[in-house]
Structure formats: structure tokens, C-alpha cells
PDB file of C-alpha atoms and ligand atoms in Angstrom:
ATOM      1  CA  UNK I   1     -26.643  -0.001   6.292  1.00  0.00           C
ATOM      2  CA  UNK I   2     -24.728  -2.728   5.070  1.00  0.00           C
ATOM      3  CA  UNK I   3     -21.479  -1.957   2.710  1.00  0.00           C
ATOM      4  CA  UNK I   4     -19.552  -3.017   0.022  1.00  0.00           C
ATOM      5  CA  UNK I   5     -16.361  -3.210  -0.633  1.00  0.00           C
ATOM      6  CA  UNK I   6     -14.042  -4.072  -3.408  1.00  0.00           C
ATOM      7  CA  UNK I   7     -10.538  -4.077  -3.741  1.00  0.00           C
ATOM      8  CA  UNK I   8      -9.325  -3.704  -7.801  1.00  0.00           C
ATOM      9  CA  UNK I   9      -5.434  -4.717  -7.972  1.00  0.00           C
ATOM     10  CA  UNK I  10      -3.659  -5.708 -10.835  1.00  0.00           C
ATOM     11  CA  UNK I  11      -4.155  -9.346 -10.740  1.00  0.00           C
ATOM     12  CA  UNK I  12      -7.346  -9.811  -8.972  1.00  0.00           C
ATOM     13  CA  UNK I  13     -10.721  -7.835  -8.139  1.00  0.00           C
ATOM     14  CA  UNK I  14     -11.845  -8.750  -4.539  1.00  0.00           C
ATOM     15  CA  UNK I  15     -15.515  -7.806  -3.159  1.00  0.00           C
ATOM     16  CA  UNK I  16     -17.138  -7.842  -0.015  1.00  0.00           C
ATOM     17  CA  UNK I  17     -20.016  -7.293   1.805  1.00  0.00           C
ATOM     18  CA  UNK I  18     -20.376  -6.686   5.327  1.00  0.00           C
ATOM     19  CA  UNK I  19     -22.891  -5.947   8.088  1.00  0.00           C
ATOM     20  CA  UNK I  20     -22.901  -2.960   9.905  1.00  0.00           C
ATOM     21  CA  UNK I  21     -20.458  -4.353  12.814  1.00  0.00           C
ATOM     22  CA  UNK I  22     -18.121  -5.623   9.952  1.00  0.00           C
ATOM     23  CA  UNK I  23     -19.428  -9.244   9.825  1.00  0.00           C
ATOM     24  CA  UNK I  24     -18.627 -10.740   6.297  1.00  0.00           C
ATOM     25  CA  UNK I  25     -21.723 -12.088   4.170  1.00  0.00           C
ATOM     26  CA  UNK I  26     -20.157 -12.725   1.183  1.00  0.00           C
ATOM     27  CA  UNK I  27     -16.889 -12.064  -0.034  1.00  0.00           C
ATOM     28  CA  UNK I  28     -15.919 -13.120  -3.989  1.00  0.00           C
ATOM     29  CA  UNK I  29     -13.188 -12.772  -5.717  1.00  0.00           C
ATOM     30  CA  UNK I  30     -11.997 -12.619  -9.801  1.00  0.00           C
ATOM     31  CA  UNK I  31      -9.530 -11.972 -12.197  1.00  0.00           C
ATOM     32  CA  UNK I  32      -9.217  -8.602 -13.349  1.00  0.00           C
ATOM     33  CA  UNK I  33      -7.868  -9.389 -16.900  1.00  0.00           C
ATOM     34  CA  UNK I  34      -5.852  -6.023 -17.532  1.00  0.00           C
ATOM     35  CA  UNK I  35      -4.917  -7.920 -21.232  1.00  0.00           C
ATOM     36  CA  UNK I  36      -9.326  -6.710 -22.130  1.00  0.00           C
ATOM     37  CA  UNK I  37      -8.712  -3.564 -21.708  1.00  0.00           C
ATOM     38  CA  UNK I  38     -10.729  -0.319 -19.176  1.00  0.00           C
ATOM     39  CA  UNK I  39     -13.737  -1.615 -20.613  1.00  0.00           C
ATOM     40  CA  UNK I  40     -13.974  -5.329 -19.372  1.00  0.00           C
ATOM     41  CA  UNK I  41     -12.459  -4.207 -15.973  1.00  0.00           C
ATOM     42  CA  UNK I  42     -15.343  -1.593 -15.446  1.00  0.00           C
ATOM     43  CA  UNK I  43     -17.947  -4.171 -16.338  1.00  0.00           C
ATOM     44  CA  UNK I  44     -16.337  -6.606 -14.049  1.00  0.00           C
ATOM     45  CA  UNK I  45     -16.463  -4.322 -11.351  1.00  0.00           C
ATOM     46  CA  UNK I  46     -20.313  -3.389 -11.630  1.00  0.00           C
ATOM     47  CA  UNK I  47     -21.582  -6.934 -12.077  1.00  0.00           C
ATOM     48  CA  UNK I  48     -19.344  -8.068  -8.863  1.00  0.00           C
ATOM     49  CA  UNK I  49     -21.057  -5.283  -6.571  1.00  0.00           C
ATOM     50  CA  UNK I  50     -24.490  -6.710  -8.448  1.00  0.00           C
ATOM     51  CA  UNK I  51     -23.933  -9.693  -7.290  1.00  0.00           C
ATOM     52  CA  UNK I  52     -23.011  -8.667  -3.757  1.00  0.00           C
ATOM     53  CA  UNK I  53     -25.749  -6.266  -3.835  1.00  0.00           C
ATOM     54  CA  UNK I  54     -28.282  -9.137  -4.512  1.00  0.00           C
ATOM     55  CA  UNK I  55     -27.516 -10.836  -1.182  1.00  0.00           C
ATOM     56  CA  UNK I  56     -28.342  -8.371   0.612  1.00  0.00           C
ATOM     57  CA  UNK I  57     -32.021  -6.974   1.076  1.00  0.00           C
ATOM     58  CA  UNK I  58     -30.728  -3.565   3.165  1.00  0.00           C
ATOM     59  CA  UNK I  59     -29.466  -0.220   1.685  1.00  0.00           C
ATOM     60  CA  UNK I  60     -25.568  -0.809   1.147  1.00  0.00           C
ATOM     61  CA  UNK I  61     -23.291   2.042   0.810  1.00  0.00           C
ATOM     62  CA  UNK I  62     -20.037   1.210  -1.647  1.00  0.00           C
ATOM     63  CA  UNK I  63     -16.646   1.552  -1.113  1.00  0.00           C
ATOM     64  CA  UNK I  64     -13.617   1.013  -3.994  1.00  0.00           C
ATOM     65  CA  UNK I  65     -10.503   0.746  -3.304  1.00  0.00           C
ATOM     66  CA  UNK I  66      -7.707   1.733  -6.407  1.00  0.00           C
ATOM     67  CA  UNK I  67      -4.124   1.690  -6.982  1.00  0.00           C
ATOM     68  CA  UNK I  68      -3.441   5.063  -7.974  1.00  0.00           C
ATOM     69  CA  UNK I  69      -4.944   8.532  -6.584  1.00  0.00           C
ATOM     70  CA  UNK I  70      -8.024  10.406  -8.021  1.00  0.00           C
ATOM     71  CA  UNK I  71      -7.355  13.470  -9.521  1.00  0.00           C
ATOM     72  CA  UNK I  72      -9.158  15.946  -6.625  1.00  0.00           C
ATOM     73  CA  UNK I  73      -9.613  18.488 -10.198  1.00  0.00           C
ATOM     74  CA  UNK I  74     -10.220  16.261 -13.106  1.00  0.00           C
ATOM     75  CA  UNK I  75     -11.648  12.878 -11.444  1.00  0.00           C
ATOM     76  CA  UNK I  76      -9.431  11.061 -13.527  1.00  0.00           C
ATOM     77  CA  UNK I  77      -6.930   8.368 -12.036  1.00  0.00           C
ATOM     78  CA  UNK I  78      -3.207   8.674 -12.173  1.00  0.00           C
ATOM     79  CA  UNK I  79      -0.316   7.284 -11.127  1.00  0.00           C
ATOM     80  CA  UNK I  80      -1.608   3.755 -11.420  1.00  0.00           C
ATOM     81  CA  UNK I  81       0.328   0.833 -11.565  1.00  0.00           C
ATOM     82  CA  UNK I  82      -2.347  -0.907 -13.309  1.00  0.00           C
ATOM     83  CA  UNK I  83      -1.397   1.515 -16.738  1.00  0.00           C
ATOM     84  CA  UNK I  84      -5.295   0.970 -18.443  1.00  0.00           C
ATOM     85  CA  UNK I  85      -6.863   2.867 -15.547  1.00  0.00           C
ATOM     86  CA  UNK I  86      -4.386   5.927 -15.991  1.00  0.00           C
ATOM     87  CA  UNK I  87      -6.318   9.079 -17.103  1.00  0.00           C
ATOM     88  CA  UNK I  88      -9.748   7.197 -16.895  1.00  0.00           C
ATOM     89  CA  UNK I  89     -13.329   8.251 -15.347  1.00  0.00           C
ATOM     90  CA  UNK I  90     -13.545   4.954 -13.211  1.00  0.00           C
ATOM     91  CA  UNK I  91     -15.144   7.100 -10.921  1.00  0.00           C
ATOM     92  CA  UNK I  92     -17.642   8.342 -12.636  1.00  0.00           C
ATOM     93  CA  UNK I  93     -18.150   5.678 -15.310  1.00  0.00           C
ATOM     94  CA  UNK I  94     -18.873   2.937 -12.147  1.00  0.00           C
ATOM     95  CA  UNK I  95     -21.211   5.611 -10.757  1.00  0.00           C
ATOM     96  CA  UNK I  96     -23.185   6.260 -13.923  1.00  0.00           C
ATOM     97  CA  UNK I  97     -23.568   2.367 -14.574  1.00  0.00           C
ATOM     98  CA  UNK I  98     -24.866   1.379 -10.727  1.00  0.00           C
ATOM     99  CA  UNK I  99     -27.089   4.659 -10.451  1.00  0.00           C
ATOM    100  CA  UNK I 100     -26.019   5.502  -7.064  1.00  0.00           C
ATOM    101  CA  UNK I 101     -23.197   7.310  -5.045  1.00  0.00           C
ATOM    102  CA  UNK I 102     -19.908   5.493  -4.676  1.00  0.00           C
ATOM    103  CA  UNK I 103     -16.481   6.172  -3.004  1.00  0.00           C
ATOM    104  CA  UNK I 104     -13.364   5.956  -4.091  1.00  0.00           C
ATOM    105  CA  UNK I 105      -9.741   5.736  -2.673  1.00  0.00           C
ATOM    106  CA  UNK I 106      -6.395   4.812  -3.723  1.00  0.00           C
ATOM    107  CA  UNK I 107      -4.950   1.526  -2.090  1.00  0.00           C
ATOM    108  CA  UNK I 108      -2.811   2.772   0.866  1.00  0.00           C
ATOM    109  CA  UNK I 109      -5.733   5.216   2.518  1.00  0.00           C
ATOM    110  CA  UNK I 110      -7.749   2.450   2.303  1.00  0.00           C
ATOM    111  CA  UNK I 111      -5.089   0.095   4.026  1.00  0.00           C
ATOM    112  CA  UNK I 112      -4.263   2.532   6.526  1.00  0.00           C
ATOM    113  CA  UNK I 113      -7.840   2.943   7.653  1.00  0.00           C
ATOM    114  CA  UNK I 114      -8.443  -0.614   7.853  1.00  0.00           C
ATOM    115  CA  UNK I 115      -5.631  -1.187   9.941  1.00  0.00           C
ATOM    116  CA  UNK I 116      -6.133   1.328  12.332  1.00  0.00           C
ATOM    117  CA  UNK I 117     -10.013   0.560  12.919  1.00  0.00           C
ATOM    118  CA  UNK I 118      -9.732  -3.368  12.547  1.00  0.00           C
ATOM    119  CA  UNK I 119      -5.771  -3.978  12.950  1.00  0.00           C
ATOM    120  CA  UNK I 120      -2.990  -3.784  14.256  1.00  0.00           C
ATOM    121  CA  UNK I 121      -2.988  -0.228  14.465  1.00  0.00           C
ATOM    122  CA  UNK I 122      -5.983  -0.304  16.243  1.00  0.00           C
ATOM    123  CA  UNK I 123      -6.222   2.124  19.683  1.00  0.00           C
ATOM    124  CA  UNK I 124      -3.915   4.466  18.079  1.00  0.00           C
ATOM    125  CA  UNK I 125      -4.811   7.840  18.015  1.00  0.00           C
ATOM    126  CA  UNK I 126      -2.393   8.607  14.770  1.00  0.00           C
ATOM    127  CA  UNK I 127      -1.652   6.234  12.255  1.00  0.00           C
ATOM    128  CA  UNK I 128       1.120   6.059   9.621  1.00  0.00           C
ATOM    129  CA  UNK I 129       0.112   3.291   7.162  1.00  0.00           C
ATOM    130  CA  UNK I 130       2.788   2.089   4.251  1.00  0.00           C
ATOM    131  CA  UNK I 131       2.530   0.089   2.024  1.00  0.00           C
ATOM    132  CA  UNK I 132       5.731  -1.677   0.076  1.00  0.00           C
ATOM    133  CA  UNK I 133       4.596  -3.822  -2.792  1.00  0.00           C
ATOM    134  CA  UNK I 134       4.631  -3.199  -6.625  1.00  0.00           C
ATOM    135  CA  UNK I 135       4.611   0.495  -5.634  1.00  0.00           C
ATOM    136  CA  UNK I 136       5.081   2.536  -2.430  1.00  0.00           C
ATOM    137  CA  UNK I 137       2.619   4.502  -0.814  1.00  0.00           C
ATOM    138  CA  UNK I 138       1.038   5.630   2.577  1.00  0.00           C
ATOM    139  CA  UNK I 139      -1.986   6.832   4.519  1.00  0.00           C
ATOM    140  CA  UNK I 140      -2.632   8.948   7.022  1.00  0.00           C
ATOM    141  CA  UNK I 141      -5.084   8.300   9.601  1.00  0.00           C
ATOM    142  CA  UNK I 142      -6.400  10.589  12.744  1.00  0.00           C
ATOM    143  CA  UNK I 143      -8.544   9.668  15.281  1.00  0.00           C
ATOM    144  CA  UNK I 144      -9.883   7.307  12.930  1.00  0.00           C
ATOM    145  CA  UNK I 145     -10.300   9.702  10.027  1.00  0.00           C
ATOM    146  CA  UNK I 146      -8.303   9.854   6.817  1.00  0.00           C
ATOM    147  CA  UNK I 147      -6.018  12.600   5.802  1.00  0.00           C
ATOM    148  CA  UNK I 148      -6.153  13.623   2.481  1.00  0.00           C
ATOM    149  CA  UNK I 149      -4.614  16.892   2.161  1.00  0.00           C
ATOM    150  CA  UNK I 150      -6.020  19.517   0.427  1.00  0.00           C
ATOM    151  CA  UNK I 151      -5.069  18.446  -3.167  1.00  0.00           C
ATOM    152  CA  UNK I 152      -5.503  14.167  -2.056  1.00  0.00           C
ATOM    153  CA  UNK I 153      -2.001  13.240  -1.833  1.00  0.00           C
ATOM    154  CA  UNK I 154      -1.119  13.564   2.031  1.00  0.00           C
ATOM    155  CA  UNK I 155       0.505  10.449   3.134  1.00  0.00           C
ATOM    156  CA  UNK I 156       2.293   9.900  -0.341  1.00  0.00           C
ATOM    157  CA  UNK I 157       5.520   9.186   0.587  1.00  0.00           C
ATOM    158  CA  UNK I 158       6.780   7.251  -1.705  1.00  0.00           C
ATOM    159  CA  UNK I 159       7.540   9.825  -4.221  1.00  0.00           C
ATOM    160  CA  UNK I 160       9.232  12.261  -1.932  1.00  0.00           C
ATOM    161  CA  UNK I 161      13.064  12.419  -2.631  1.00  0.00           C
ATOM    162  CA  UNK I 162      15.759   9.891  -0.953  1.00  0.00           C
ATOM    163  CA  UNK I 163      18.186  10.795  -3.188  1.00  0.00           C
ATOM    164  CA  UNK I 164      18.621  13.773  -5.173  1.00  0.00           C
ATOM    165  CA  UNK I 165      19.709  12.896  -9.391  1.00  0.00           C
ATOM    166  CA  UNK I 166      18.972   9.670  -8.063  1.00  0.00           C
ATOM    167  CA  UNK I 167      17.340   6.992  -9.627  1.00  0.00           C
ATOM    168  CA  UNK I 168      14.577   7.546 -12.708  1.00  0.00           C
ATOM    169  CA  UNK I 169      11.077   7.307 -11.504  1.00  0.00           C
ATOM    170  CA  UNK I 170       7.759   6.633 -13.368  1.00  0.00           C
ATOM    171  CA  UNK I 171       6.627   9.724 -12.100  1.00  0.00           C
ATOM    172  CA  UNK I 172       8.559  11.928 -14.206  1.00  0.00           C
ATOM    173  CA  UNK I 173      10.956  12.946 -10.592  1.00  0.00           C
ATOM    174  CA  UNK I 174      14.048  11.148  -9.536  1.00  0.00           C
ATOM    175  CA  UNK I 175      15.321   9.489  -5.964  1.00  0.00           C
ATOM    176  CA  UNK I 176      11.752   8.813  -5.191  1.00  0.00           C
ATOM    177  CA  UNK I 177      11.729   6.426  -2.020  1.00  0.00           C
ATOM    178  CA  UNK I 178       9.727   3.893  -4.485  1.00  0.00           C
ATOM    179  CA  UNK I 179      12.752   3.637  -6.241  1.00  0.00           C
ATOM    180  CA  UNK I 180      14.642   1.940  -3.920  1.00  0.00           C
ATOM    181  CA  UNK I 181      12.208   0.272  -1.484  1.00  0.00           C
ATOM    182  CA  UNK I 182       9.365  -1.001  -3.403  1.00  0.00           C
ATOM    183  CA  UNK I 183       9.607  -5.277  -4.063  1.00  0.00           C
ATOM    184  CA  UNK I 184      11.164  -4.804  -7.996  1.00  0.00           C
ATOM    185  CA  UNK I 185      13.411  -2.225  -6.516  1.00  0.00           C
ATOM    186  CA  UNK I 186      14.890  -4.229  -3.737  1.00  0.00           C
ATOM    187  CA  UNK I 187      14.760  -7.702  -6.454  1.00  0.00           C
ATOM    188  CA  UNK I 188      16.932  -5.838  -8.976  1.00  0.00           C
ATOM    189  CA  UNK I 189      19.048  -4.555  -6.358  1.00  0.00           C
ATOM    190  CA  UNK I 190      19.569  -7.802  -5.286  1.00  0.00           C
ATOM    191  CA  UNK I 191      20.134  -9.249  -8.685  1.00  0.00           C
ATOM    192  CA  UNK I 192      23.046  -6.422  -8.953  1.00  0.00           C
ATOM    193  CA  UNK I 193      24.567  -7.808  -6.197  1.00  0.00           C
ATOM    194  CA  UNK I 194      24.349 -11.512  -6.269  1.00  0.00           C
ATOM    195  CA  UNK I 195      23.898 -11.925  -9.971  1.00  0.00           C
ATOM    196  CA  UNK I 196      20.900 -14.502  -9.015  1.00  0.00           C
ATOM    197  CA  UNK I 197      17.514 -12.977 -10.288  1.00  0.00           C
ATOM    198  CA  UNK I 198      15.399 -14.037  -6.836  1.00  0.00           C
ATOM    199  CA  UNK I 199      11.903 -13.103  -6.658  1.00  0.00           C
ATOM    200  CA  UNK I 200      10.653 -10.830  -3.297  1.00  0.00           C
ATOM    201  CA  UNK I 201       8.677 -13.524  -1.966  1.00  0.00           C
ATOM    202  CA  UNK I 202      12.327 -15.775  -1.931  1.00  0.00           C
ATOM    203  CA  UNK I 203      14.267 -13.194  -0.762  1.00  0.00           C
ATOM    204  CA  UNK I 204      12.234 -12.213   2.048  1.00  0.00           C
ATOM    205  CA  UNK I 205      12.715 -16.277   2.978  1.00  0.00           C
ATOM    206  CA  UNK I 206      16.376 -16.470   2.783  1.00  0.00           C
ATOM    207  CA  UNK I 207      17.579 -13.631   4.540  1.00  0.00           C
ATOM    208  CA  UNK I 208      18.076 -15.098   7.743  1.00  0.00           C
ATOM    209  CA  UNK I 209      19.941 -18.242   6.185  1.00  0.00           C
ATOM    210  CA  UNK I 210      22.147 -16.558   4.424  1.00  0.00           C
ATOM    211  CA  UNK I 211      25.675 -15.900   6.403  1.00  0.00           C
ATOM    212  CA  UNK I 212      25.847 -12.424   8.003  1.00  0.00           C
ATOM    213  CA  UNK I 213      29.639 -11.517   6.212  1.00  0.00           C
ATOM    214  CA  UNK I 214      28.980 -12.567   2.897  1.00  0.00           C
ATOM    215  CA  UNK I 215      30.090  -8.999   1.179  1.00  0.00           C
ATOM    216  CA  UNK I 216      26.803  -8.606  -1.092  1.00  0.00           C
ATOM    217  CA  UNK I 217      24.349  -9.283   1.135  1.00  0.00           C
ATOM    218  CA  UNK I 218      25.822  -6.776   3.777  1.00  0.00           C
ATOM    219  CA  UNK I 219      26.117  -4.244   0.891  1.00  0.00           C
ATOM    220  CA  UNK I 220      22.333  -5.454  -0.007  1.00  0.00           C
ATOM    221  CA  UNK I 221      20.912  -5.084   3.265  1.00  0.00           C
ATOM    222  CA  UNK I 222      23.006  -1.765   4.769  1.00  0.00           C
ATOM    223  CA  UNK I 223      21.757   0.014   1.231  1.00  0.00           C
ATOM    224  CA  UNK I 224      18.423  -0.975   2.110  1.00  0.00           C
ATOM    225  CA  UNK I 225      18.259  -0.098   6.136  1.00  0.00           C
ATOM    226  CA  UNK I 226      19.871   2.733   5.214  1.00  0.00           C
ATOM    227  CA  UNK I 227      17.025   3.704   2.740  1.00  0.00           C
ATOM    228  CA  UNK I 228      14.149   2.830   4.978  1.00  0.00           C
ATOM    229  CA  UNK I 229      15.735   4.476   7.844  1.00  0.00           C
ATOM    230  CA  UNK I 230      15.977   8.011   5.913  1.00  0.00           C
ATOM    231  CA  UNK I 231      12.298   7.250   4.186  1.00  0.00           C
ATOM    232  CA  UNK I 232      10.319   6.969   7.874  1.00  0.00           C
ATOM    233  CA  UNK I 233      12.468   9.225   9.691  1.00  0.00           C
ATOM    234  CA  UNK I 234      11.581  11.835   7.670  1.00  0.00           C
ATOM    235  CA  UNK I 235       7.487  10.622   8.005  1.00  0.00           C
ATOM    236  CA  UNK I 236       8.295  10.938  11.719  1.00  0.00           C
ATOM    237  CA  UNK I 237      10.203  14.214  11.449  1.00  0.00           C
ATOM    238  CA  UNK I 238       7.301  15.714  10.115  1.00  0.00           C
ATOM    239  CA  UNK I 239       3.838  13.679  11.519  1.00  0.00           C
ATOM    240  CA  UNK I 240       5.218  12.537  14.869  1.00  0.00           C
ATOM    241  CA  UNK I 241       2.672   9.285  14.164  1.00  0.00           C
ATOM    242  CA  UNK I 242       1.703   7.375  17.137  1.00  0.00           C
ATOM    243  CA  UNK I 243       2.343   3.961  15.100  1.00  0.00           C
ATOM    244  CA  UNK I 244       3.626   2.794  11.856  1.00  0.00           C
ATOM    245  CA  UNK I 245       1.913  -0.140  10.606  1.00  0.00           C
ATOM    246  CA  UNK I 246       3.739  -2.011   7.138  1.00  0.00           C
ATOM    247  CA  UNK I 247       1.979  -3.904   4.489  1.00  0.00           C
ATOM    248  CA  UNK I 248       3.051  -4.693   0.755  1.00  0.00           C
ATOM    249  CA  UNK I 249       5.161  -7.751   0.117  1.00  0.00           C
ATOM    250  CA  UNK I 250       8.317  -6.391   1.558  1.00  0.00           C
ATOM    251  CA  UNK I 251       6.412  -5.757   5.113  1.00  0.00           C
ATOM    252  CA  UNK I 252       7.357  -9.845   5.701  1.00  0.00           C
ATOM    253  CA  UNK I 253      10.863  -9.141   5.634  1.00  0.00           C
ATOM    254  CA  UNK I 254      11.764  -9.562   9.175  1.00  0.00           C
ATOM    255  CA  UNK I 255      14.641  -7.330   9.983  1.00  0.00           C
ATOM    256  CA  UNK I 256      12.667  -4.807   9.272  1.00  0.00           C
ATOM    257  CA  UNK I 257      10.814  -4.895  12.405  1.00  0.00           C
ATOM    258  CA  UNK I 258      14.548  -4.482  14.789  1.00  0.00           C
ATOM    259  CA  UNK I 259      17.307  -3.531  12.812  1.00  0.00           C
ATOM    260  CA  UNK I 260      14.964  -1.481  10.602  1.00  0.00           C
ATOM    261  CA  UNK I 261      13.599   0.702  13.381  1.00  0.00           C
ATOM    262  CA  UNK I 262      17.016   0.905  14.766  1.00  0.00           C
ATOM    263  CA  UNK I 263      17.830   2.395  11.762  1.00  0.00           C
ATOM    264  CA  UNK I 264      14.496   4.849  11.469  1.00  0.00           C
ATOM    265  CA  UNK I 265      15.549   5.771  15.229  1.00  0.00           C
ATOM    266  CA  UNK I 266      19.113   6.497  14.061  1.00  0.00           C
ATOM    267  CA  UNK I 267      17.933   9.107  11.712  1.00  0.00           C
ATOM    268  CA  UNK I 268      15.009  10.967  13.719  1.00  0.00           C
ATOM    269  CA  UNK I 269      15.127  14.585  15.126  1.00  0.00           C
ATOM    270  CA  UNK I 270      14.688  13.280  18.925  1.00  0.00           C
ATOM    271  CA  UNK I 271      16.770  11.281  21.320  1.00  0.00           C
ATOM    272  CA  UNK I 272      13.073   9.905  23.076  1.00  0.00           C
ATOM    273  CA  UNK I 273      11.676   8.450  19.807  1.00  0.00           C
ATOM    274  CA  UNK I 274      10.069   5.410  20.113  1.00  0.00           C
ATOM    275  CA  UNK I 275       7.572   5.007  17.076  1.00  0.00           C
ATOM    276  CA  UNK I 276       5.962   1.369  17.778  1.00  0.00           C
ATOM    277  CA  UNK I 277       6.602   0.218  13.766  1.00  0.00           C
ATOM    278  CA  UNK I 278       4.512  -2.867  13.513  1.00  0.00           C
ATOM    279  CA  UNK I 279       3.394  -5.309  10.886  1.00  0.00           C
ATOM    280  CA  UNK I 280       0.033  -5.294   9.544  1.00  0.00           C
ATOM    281  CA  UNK I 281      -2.419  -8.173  10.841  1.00  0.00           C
ATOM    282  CA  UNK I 282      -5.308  -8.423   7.777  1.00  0.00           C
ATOM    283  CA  UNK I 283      -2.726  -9.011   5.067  1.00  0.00           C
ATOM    284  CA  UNK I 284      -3.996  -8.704   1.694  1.00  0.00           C
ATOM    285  CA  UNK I 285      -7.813  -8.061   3.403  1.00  0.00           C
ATOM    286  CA  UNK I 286      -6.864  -4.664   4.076  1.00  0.00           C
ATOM    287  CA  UNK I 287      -7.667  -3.270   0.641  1.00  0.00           C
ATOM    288  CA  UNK I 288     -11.154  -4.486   0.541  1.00  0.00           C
ATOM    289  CA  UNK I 289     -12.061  -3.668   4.319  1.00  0.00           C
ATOM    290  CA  UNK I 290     -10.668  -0.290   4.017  1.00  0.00           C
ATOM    291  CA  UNK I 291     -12.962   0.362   1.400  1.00  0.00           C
ATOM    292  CA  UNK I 292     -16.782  -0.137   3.109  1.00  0.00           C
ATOM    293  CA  UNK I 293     -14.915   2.218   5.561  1.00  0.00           C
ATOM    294  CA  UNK I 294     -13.883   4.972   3.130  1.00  0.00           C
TER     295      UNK I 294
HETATM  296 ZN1  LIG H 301       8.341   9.009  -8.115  1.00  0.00          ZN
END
């Protein structure tokens, strides 16, 4: 059977359709236009995987990947960072307008199954996938099978608590790991310290040119080793993964990959750990591949 996938994010909707060994025959990709509304983005949605669909002349099973998690109750989405989908059918209303069975996961399951079948986390029995973009999130993966938990939010550490009557969070909690990790968290930390508003993508450029001493940049970076360090430890405390693979715009910081597990290590329950923590290797494919795998 061949499958599609398609990958909605806030700024673009990416689809794909693939053989049954995971050859690409197509791949297309739009704007999603959050500005029209839950409407516009549903229709865009079905008349992408119509147009996949019609290059194909074999059954194809189809696979979307969402920011946000599905309600395991009510089928509705939530905690979205793309706000129109929040409390929405997508589900149901993509379903009702193909005819046929779809399946649906939030962005990090999706790009921790990718990554463990296809990269870099592949031949790894257990697989911690994060992500650290606009949002923070994770996925569990065993023996090539999601984790879901029982009420779909297993692997959802980025609202567990860093720091008690810490920070605010979206989420209605506060001290949530996304609070301090995720891209806009680390760019307005940055911008507290240096005064200069500097986008992620910058940042994650210039921290190896800037000079070592210079007091706000140690501050900067400790804060945020420190924070990281505390945020996996705990994942390994708890899962004992047999890799951590990053993604999300923060994942091309570099220090993260020495000094960062240095600083996981620091904080873990064991003297022996050593958790290979490695950077993802499909980039922003992920999303879509993950989801003709879902
Ligand atoms: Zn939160």
C-alpha cells in the first residue's frame, strides 16, 4: 500500500507520498494561511492528499501529522500552537470529507518515529525523541512502536515542572520545561541579557564567536545547560532511553551535543550513564515521514 503523509505546521502544509519501502513519488508543499481561518486550512489539507492521491493508482493509507495532541476523550485538538485548530474536529472533519480512515498524531510522536525507523535513531531499541522549536515536546518510541500512554500524552515533557512558581505557561501550569528551553524562551532570555533582540536562528550562529567570559553570555548559557541538564535527566531518570535524538530549531545549537550532555550526565541517578544524545538527520522531513508511519 502506498501512504501519505502530511505534515500541517504553522507556516506551511507539507505532503508526501511514498512507496511501500519509503521511496518518495511526490512530495508538495503550501502555505497554510492561519490568517483564513479552520475552514481554509481543512480544505487545504483534503485537496493536497487529492492531489497526492491522484498519482498514485494503489490503495494509500494516510498519515497527519499536528502540532498539538488529540484529545484521547473528545477528539478535539489542544494545546496547539497553531491557536485556530484548538478545540477543533480536524480529525474527524478531514475524515468525513476524504471518506476513508485517517491517522492522526501530534508533531513530536511523529518525529520520534521517523527518526528512529529512518534516522539517526535508527537500530535503537528505545528512543527518546524531543523536539525544541516554537514549543517543546517529545516521543516515545519502543522497538519501533510509539508510546502513547493511556490518556496520549506519554513523552510530553515539555510541560512537566523545572521550576516550581516558576515561569507562566500557556498551559494554565507554571516552570514548564517549555518555558525556558523552547526557541522564544531562550531569544527573550537572551534579549534580557544582552539587550540585543537576536532571532534563534542568529543565536544558534554566534555562540561560538562570541568570547567565553563575557558575563551575559556565561549567565545565558549556564541558565540554559543548567535547564536542559535537569529537563533530560529527569527523561532518563525515569525511561532509561537507549538514545536521545533532538530536533526543533534549538537542536543546531552545538554545545548542546558536549557540554549539554555533560550537563544531563551531571544530573542523572547513575554514575555509568552514557545516553548517546544525538542530533536528528531528516531535519524538517521528520514531520511528514513520521506520519505515513503513524
Ligand atoms: Zn506548560
Amino acid at each position: 500500500m502506498h501512504k501519505i503523509g502530511i505534515d500541517l505546521g504553522g507556516t506551511k502544509i507539507e505532503g508526501i507520498l511514498l512507496d511501500e519501502k519509503y521511496n518518495i513519488i511526490q512530495r508538495k508543499r503550501i502555505e497554510t494561511h492561519q490568517e483564513n481561518g479552520y475552514d481554509s486550512i481543512v480544505k487545504s489539507i483534503i485537496s493536497l492528499i487529492n492531489e497526492l492521491k491522484a498519482k498514485t493508482g494503489e490503495e494509500t493509507s494516510v498519515g497527519i501529522c499536528t502540532p498539538g495532541v488529540i484529545d484521547v476523550n473528545s477528539g478535539l485538538v489542544k494545546n496547539s500552537n497553531t491557536q485556530c485548530l484548538i478545540g477543533m474536529p480536524l480529525k474527524n472533519d478531514i475524515k468525513k470529507a476524504l471518506g476513508s480512515q485517517i491517522v492522526m498524531e501530534n508533531d513530536a510522536n511523529c518525529f520520534a518515529l521517523a527518526e528512529s525507523l529512518l534516522g539517526s535513531a535508527k537500530g535503537y531499541d528505545v528512543v527518546f525523541g524531543v523536539i525544541m522549536g516554537t514549543g517543546v515536546g517529545g516521543g516515545i518510541v519502543i522497538n519501533g512502536t510509539l508510546h502513547k500512554g493511556r490518556t496520549n500524552i506519554a513523552g510530553e515533557w515539555g510541560h512537566h515542572t523545572l521550576h516550581p512558581n516558576g515561569n507562566e505557561c500557556y498551559c494554565g501550569k507554571r516552570g514548564c520545561v517549555e518555558t525556558y528551553i523552547s526557541g522564544p524562551a531562550l531569544e527573550r532570555r537572551w534579549y534580557e541579557r544582552s539587550g540585543q533582540k537576536t532571532s534563534l536562528q542568529t543565536i544558534t550562529q554566534t555562540v561560538y564567536e562570541l568570547p567565553a567570559h563575557k558575563v551575559w553570555f556565561k549567565l545565558w548559557k549556564e541558565e540554559f545547560l543548567e535547564n536542559f541538564g535537569m529537563a533530560l535527566a529527569n527523561v532518563i531518570d525515569i525511561l532509561d532511553p537507549d538514545v536521545i535524538v533532538l530536533g526543533g530549531g534549538a537542536s543546531n545549537i552545538p554545545f548542546l551535543y558536549d557540554e549539554g550532555k555533560e550537563a544531563v550526565y551531571d544530573k542523572v541517578f547513575s554514575d555509568s550513564v552514557d545516553t548517546p544524545i544525538l542530533k536528528n538527520s531528516l531535519g524538517d522531513s521528520a514531520g511528514v515521514f513520521g506520519a505515513c508511519m503513524i
